[in-house]
Coordinates of C-alpha atoms in Angstrom, one line a residue:
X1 CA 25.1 -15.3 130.7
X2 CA 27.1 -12.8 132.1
X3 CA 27.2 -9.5 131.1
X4 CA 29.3 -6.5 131.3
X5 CA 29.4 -4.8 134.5
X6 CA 27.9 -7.5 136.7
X7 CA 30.3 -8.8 139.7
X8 CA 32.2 -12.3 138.4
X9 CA 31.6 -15.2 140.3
X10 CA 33.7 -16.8 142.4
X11 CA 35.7 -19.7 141.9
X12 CA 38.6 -22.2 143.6
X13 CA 39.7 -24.5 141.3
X14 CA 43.0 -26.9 141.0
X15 CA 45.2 -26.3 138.1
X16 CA 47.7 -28.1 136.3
X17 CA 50.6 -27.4 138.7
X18 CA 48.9 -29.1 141.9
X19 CA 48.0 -25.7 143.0
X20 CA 44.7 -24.4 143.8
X21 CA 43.8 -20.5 141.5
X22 CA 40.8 -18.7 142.9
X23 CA 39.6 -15.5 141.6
X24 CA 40.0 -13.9 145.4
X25 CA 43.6 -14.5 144.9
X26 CA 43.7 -12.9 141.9
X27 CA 41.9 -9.5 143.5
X28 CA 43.6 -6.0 141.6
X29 CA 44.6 -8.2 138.2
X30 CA 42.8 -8.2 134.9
X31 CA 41.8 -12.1 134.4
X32 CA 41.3 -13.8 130.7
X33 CA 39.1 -16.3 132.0
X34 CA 38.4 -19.0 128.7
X35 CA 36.3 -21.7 128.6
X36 CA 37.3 -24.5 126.1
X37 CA 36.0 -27.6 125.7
X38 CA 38.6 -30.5 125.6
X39 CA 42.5 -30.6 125.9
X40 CA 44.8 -31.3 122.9
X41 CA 41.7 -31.4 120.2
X42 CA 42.0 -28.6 116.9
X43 CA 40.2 -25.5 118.2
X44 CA 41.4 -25.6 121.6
X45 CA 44.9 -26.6 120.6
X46 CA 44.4 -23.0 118.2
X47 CA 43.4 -20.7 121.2
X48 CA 45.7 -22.3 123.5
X49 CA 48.8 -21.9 121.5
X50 CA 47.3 -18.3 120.3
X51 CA 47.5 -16.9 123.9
X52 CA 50.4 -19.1 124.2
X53 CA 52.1 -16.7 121.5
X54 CA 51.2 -13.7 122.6
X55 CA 52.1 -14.5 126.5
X56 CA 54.7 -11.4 126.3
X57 CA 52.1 -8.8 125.2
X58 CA 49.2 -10.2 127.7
X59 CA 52.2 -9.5 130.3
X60 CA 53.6 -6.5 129.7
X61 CA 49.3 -5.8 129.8
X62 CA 49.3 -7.0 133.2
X63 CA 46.7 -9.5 132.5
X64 CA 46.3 -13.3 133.7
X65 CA 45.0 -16.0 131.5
X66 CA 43.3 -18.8 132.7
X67 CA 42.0 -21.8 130.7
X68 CA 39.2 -23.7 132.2
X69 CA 37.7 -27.2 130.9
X70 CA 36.2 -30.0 132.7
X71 CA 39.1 -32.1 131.7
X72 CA 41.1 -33.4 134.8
X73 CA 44.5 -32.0 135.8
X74 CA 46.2 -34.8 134.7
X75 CA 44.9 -34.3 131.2
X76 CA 45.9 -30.4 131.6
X77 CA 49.3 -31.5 132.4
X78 CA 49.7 -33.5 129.3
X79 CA 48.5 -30.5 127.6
X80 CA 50.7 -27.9 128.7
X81 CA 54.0 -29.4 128.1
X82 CA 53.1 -30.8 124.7
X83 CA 52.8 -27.2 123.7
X84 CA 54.6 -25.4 126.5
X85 CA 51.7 -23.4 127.8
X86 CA 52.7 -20.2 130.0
X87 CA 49.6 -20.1 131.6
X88 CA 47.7 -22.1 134.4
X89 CA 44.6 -24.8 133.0
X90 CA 42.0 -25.2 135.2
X91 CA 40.1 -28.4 136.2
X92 CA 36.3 -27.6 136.2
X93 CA 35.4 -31.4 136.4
X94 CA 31.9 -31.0 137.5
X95 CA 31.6 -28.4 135.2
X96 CA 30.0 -25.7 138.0
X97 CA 32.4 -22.9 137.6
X98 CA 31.1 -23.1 133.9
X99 CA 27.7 -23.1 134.7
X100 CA 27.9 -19.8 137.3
X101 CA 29.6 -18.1 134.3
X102 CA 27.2 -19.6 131.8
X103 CA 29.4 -21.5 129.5
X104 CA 28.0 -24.8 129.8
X105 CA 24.6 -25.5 127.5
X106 CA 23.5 -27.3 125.2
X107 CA 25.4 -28.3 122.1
X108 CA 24.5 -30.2 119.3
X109 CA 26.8 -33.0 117.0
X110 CA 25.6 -34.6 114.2
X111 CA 22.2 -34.3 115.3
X112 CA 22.8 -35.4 118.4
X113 CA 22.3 -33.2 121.4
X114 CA 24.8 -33.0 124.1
X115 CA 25.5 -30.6 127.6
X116 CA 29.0 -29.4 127.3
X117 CA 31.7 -26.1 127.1
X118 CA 30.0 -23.2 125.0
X119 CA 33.9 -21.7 124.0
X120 CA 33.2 -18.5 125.7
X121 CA 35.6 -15.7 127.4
X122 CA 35.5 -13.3 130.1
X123 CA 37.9 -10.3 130.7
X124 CA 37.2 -9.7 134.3
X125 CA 38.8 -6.1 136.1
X126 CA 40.9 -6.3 139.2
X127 CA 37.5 -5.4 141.3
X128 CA 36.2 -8.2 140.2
X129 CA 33.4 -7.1 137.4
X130 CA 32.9 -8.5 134.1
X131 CA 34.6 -6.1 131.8
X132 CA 34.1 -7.8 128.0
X133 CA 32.3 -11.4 127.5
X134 CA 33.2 -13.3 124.1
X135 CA 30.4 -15.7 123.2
X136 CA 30.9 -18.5 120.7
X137 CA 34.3 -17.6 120.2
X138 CA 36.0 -19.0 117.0
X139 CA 39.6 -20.1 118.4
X140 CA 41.5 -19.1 115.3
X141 CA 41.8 -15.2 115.9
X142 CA 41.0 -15.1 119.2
X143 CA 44.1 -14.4 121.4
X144 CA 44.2 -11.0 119.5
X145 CA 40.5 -10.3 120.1
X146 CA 41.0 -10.7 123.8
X147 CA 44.2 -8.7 123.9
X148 CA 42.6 -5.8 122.2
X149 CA 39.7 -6.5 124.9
X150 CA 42.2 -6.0 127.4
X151 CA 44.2 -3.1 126.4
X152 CA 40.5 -1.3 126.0
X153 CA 39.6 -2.3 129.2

């Protein structure tokens, strides 16, 4: 895992609007990178719509949230207009831009284990270091943690 201070890695990855969002591109912005598991399911429909409702304060912060799962931009599309999303969703199909940040581990269901999305968050500084990590995030709640993350930042 990541930790406070250490550079972020890179990343190029296509979003929802046929575009393609790297981090280089992004160089002098505060970045709320998020890592959710699945499109339109309970707790990422919660922190979704959470940053979704406080889009004017992350803003007015001059902050830039990104949403990154390893569902496929068509899935991300749905996604966004069903709740009206301000903000660009990632498609990290093969799951590598998780693993350089190390949010993709081992989970467990029911008993069953399983590789997926650990919910985690990075607030990464416009040099490109990690300022704040959130680690097993809890969706509801969240959106505010972050923003305080940023405005402290």
């Amino acid at each position: 895992m990541l930790t406070p201070g250490s550079r972020a890695p890179a990343f190029s990855l296509p979003a929802d609007d046929a575009t393609t969002v790297s981090l280089k591109s992004l160089a002098g912005k505060t970045v709320v990178l998020y890592f959710y598991p699945k499109d339109d399911t309970s707790g990422c429909t919660v922190e979704a719509c959470e940053f979704r409702d406080r889009w004017g304060a992350v803003k007015k912060a001059g902050a830039v949230v990104l949403g990154v799962s390893p569902d496929p931009v068509s899935s991300h599309l749905k996604f966004k207009r069903k709740f009206d999303l301000p903000f660009p969703l990632l498609a990290d199909i093969d799951h590598a831009v998780a693993e350089a940040y190390g949010a993709w581990g081992e989970k467990s269901m029911y008993g069953r284990k399983y590789h997926g999305i650990l919910r985690t968050t990075f607030i990464i500084d416009g040099s490109g270091r990690i300022a704040r990590v959130f680690q097993k995030v809890k969706p509801k709640g969240h959106a505010a943690q972050v923003l305080e993350g940023i405005l402290g930042a």
